[in-house]
Each structure stands twice: as C-alpha cells, then as structure tokens.
Coordinates of N, CA, C and O in Angstrom, one line a residue:
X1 N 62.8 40.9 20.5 CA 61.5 40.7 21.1 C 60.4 40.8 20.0 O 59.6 39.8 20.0
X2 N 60.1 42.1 18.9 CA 59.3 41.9 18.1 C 59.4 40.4 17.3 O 58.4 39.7 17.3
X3 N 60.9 40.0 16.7 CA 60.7 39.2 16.1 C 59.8 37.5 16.6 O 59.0 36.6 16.2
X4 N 60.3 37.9 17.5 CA 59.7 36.5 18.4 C 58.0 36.9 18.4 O 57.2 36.1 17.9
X5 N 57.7 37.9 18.8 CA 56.7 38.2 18.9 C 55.4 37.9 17.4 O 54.2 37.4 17.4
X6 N 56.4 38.4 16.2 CA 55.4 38.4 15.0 C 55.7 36.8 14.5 O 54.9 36.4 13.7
X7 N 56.8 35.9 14.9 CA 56.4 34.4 15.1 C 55.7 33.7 15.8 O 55.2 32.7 15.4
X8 N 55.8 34.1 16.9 CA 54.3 33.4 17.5 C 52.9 34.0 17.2 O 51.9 33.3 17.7
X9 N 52.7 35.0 16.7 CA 51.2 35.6 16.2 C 51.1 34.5 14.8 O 50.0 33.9 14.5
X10 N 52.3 34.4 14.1 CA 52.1 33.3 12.5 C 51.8 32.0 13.2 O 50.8 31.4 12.8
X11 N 52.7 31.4 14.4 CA 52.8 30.0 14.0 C 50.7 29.7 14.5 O 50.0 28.9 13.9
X12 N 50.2 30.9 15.9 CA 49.2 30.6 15.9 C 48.4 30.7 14.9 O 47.4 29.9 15.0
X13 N 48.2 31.7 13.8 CA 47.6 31.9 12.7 C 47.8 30.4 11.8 O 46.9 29.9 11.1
X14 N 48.9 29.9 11.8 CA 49.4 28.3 11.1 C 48.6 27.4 11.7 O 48.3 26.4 11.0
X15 N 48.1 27.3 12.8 CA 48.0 26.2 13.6 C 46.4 26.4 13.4 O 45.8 25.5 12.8
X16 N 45.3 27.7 13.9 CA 44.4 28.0 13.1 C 43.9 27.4 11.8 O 42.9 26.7 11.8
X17 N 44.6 27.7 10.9 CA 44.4 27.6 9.6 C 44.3 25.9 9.6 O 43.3 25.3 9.2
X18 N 45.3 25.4 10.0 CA 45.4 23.8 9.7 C 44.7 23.3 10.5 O 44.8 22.1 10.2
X19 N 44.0 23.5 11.4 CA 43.1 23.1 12.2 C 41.8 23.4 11.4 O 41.0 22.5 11.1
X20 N 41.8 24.3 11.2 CA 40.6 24.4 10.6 C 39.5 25.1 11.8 O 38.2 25.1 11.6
X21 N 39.9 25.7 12.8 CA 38.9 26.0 14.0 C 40.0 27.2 14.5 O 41.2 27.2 14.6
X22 N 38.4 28.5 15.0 CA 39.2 29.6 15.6 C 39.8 29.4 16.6 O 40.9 29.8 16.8
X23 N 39.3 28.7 17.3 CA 40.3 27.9 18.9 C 40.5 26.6 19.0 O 39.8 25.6 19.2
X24 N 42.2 26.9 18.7 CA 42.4 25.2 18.2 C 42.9 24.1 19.4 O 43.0 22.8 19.5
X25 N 43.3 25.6 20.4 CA 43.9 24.2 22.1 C 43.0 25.2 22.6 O 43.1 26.4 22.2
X26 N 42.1 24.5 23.6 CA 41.8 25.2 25.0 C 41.9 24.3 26.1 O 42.1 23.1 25.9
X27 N 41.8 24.9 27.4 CA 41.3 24.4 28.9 C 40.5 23.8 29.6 O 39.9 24.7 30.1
X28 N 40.2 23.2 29.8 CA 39.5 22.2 30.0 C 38.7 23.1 31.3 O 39.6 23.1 32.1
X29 N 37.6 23.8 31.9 CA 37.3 24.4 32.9 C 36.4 23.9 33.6 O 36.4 24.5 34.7
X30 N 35.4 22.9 33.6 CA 34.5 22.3 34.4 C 35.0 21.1 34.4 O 36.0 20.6 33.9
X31 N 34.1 20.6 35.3 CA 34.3 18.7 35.8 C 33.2 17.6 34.8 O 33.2 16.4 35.0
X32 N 32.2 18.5 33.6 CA 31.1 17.8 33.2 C 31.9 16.8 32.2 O 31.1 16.1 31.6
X33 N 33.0 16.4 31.9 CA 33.6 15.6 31.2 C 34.2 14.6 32.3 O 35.1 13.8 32.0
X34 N 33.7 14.6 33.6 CA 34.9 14.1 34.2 C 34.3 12.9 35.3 O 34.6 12.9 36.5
X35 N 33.4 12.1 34.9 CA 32.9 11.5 35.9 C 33.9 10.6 37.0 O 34.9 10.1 36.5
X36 N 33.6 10.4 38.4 CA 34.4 9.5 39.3 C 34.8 8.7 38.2 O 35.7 9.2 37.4
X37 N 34.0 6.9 38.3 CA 34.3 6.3 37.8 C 35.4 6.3 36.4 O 36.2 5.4 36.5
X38 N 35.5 6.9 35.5 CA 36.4 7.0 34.5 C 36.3 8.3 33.9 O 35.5 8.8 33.1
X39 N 37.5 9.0 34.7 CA 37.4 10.7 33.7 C 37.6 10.8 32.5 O 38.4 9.9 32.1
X40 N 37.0 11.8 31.2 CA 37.4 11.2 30.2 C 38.3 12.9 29.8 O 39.4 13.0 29.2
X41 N 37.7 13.8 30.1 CA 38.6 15.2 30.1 C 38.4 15.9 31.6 O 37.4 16.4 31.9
X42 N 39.4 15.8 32.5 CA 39.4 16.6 33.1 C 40.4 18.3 33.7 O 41.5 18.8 33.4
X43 N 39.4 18.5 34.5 CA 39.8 20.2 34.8 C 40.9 20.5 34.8 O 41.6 19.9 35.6
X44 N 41.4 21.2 34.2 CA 42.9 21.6 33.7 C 43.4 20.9 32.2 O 44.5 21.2 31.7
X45 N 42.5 20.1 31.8 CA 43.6 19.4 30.4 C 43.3 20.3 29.2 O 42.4 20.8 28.6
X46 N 44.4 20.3 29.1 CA 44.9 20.9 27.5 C 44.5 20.2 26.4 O 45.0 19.0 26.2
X47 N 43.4 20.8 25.4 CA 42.6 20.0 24.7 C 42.8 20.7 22.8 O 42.5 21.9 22.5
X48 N 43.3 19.7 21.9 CA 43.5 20.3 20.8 C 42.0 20.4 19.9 O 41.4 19.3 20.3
X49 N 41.4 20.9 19.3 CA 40.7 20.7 18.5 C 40.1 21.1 16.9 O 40.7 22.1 16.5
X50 N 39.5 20.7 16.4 CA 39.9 20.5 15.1 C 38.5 21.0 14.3 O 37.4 20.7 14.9
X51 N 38.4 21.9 12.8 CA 37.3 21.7 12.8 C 37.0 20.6 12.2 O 37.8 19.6 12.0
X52 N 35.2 20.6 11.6 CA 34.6 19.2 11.1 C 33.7 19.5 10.4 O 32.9 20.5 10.7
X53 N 33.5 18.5 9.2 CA 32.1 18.8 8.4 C 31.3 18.6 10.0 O 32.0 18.2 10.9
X54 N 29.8 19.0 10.3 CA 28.8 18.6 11.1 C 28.4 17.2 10.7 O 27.9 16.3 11.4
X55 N 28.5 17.0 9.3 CA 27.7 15.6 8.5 C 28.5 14.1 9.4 O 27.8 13.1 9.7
X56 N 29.8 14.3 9.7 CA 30.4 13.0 10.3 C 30.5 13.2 12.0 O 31.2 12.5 12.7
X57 N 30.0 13.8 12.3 CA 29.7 14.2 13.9 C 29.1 12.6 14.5 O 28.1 12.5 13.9
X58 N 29.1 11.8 15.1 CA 28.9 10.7 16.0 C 28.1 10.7 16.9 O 28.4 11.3 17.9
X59 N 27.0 10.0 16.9 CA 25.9 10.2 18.3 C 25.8 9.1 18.9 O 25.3 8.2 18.3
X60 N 26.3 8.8 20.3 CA 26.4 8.1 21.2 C 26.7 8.3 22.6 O 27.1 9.4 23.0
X61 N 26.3 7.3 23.3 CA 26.9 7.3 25.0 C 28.6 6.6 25.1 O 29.1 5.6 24.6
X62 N 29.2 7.8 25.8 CA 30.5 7.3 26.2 C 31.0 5.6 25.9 O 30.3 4.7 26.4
X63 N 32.2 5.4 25.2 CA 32.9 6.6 24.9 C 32.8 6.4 22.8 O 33.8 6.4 22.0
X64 N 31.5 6.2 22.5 CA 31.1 6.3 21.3 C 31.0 7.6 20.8 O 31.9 8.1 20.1
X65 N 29.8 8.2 21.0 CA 29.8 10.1 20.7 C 30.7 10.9 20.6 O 31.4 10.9 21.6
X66 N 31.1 11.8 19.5 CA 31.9 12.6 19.3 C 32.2 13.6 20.4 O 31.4 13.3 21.3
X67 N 32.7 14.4 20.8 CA 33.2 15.0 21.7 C 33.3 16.4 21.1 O 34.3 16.4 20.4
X68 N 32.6 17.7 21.0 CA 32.3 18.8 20.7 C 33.0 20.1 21.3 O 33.6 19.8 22.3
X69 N 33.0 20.9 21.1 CA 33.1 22.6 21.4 C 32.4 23.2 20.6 O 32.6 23.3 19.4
X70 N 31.4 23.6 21.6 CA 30.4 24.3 21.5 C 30.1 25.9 21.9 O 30.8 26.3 22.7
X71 N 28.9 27.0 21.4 CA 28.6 28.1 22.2 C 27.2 27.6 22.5 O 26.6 27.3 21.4
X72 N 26.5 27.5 23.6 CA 25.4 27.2 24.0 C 24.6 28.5 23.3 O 25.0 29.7 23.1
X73 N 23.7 28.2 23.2 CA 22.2 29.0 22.4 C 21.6 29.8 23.4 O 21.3 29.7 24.5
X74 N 21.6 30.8 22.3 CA 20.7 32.0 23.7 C 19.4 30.8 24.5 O 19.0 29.7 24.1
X75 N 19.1 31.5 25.4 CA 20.0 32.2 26.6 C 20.4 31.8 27.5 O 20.3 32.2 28.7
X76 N 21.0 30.7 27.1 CA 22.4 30.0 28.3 C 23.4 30.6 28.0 O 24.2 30.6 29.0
X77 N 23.7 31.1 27.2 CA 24.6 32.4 26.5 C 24.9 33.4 25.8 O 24.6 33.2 24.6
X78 N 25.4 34.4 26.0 CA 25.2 35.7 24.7 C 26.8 35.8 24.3 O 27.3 36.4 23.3
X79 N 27.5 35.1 25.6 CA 29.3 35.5 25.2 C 29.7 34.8 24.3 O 29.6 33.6 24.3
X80 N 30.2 35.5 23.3 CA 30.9 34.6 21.9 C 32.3 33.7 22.5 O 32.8 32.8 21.8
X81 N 32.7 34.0 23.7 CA 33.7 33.6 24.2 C 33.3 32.5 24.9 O 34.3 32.1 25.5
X82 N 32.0 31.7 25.4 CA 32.1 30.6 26.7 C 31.3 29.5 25.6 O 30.2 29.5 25.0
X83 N 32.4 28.5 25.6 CA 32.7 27.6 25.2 C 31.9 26.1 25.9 O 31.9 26.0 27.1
X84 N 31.3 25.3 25.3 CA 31.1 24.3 26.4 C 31.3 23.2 25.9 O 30.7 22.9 24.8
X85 N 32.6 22.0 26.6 CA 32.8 20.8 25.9 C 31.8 19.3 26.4 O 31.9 18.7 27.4
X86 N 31.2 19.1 25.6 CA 30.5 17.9 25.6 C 30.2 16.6 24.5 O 30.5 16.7 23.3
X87 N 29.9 15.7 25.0 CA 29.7 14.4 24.1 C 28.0 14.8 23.4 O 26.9 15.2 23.8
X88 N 28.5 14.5 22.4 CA 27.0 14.4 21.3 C 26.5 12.5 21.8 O 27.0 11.4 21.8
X89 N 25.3 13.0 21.9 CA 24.5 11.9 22.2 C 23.4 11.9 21.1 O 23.4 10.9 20.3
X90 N 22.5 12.8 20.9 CA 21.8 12.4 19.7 C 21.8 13.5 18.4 O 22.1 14.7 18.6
X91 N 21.6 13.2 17.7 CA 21.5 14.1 16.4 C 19.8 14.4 16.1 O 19.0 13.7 16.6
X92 N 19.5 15.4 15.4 CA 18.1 15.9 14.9 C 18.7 16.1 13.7 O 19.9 16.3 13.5
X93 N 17.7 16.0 12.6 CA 17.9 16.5 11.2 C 16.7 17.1 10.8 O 15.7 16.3 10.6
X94 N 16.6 18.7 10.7 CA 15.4 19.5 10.3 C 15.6 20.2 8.8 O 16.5 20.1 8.0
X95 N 14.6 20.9 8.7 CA 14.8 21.2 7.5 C 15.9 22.5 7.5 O 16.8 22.6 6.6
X96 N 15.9 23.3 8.4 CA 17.2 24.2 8.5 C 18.6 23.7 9.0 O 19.6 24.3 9.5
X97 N 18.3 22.3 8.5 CA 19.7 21.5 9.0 C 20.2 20.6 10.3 O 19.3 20.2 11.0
X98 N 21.2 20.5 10.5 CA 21.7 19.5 11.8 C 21.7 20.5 13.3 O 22.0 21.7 13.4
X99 N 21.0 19.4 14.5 CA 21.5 19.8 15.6 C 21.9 18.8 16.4 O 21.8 17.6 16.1
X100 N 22.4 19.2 17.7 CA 23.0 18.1 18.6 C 22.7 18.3 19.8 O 22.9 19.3 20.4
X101 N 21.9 17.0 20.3 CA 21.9 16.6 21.9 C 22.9 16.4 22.2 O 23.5 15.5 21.5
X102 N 23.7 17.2 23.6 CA 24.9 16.8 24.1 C 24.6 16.3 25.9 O 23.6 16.2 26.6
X103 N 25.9 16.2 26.2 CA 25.7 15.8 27.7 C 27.0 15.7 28.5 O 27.4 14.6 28.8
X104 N 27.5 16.5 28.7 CA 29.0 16.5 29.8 C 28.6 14.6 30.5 O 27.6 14.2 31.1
X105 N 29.7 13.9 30.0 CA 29.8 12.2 30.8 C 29.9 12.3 32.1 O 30.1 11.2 32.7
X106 N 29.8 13.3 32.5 CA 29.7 13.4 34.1 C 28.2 13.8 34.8 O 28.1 13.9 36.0
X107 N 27.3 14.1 33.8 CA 25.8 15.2 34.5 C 25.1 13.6 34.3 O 25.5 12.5 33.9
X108 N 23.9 13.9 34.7 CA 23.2 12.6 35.0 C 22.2 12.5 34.0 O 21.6 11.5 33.5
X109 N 22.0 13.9 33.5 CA 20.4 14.4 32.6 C 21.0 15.4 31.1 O 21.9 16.2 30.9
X110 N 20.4 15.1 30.6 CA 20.3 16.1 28.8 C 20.6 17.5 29.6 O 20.2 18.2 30.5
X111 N 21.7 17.6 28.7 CA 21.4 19.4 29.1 C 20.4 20.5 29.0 O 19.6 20.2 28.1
X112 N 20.2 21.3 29.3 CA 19.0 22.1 29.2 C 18.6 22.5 27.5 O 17.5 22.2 27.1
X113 N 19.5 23.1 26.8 CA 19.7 23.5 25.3 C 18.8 22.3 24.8 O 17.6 22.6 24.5
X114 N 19.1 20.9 24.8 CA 18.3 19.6 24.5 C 16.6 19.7 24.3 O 15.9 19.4 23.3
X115 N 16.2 20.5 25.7 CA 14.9 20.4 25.4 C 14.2 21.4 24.3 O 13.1 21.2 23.9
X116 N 15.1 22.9 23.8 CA 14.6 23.8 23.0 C 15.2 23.5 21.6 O 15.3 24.4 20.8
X117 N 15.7 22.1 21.1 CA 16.2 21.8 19.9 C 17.5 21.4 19.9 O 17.8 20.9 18.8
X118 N 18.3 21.4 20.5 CA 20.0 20.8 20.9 C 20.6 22.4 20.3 O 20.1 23.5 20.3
X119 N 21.9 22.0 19.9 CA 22.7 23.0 19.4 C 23.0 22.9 18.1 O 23.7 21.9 17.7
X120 N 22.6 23.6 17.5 CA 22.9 23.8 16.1 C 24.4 23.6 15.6 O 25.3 23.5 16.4
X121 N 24.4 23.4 14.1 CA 25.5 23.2 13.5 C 27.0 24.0 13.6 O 28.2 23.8 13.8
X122 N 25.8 25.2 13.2 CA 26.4 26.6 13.1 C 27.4 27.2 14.3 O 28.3 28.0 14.1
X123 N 26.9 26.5 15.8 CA 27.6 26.6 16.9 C 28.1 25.9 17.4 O 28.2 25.8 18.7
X124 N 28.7 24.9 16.3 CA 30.2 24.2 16.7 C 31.5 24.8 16.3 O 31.7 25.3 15.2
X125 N 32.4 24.8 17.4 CA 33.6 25.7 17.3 C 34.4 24.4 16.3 O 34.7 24.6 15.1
X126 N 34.5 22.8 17.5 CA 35.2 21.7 16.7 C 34.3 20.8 17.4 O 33.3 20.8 18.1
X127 N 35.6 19.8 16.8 CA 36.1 18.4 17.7 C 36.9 18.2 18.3 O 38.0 18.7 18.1
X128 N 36.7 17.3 19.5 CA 37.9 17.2 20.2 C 38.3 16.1 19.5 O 39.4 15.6 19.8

C-alpha cells in the first residue's frame, strides 16, 4: 500500500512539473463554459491544463480566445483554492504588466473583475 501510495504522490509531482502548473487536471464545476447552442466545457469535464508564458495568451470571442484558469481578485475571492475557467476576450497592457478581460461563453456580459482592471497575469493558474 505505501508503495503504491509514494507512486502516485511522484507520478502527480511528474505530471505538475511537466505541466508546468500547480493544478494540472481539474473539474469542470459551473455551466459558464457551456452555452445551449454549442457547449464548449461542460459541468463535470475533466480538464488538463498547462502552464503559459502570459505574453502568448489569445484575445478573442469563441472559439478564438484562449481558454484560462484563473483566481478571481479580491473581493470575488480570498480562497487560494476557487478557481474560475474562462475565455480571454481582451488583453490590457499597463505598466505593471498584462491583464485579462474574460467571460464564461455562456454569460451574456464581462465579468465583474473586467470593470476593476481584468485579472492579472500573476493569477493565472494555466491554460486549458
């Protein structure tokens, strides 16, 4: 049992590392990826992701824009743990660097984070 145990703590530490991102599969938990007309991630899908320079990140409307994991900016959140997956729609370039307008392909409007500067670089987990 240990052994099995101290191989699967490596292979996820492997799969980390070569990913390049602390959380390299997650779950898919809301519907904001998932409009009627053509879902593009939905609730329940098992999602790999990867990290990324921020510099090659993609800004567009479905299904152009890169596809992100994110931690939303205080104070839509304080948990280092809630994750939010969305498409990058526009980019800002400031002097403290890159941020991202995003938008779940399923909401109708910018997300809230949008109107106080998007989401910074710094709080991208990956890509999907």
């Amino acid at each position: 049992m240990g052994i099995v145990l101290v191989a699967a703590i490596g292979i996820w530490g492997a799969v980390r590392l070569g990913l390049n991102t602390e959380y390299p599969i997650l779950v898919v938990s809301s519907g904001s990826m998932c409009p009627p007309a053509d879902c593009t991630l939905a609730i329940g899908a098992l999602i790999v992701i990867r990290g990324q320079d921020p510099r090659t990140i993609q800004a567009g409307l479905p299904p152009v824009g890169s596809i992100i994991v994110f931690r939303p900016p205080p104070p839509y959140s304080t948990d280092p743990n809630y994750l939010v997956v969305h498409r990058v729609i526009g980019i800002i370039q400031t002097a403290g660097g890159l941020s991202f307008q995003t938008r779940g392909d399923a909401n109708g409007g910018p997300a809230p984070w949008d109107s106080s500067g998007g989401v910074s670089a710094s709080r991208v987990v990956g890509v999907y």
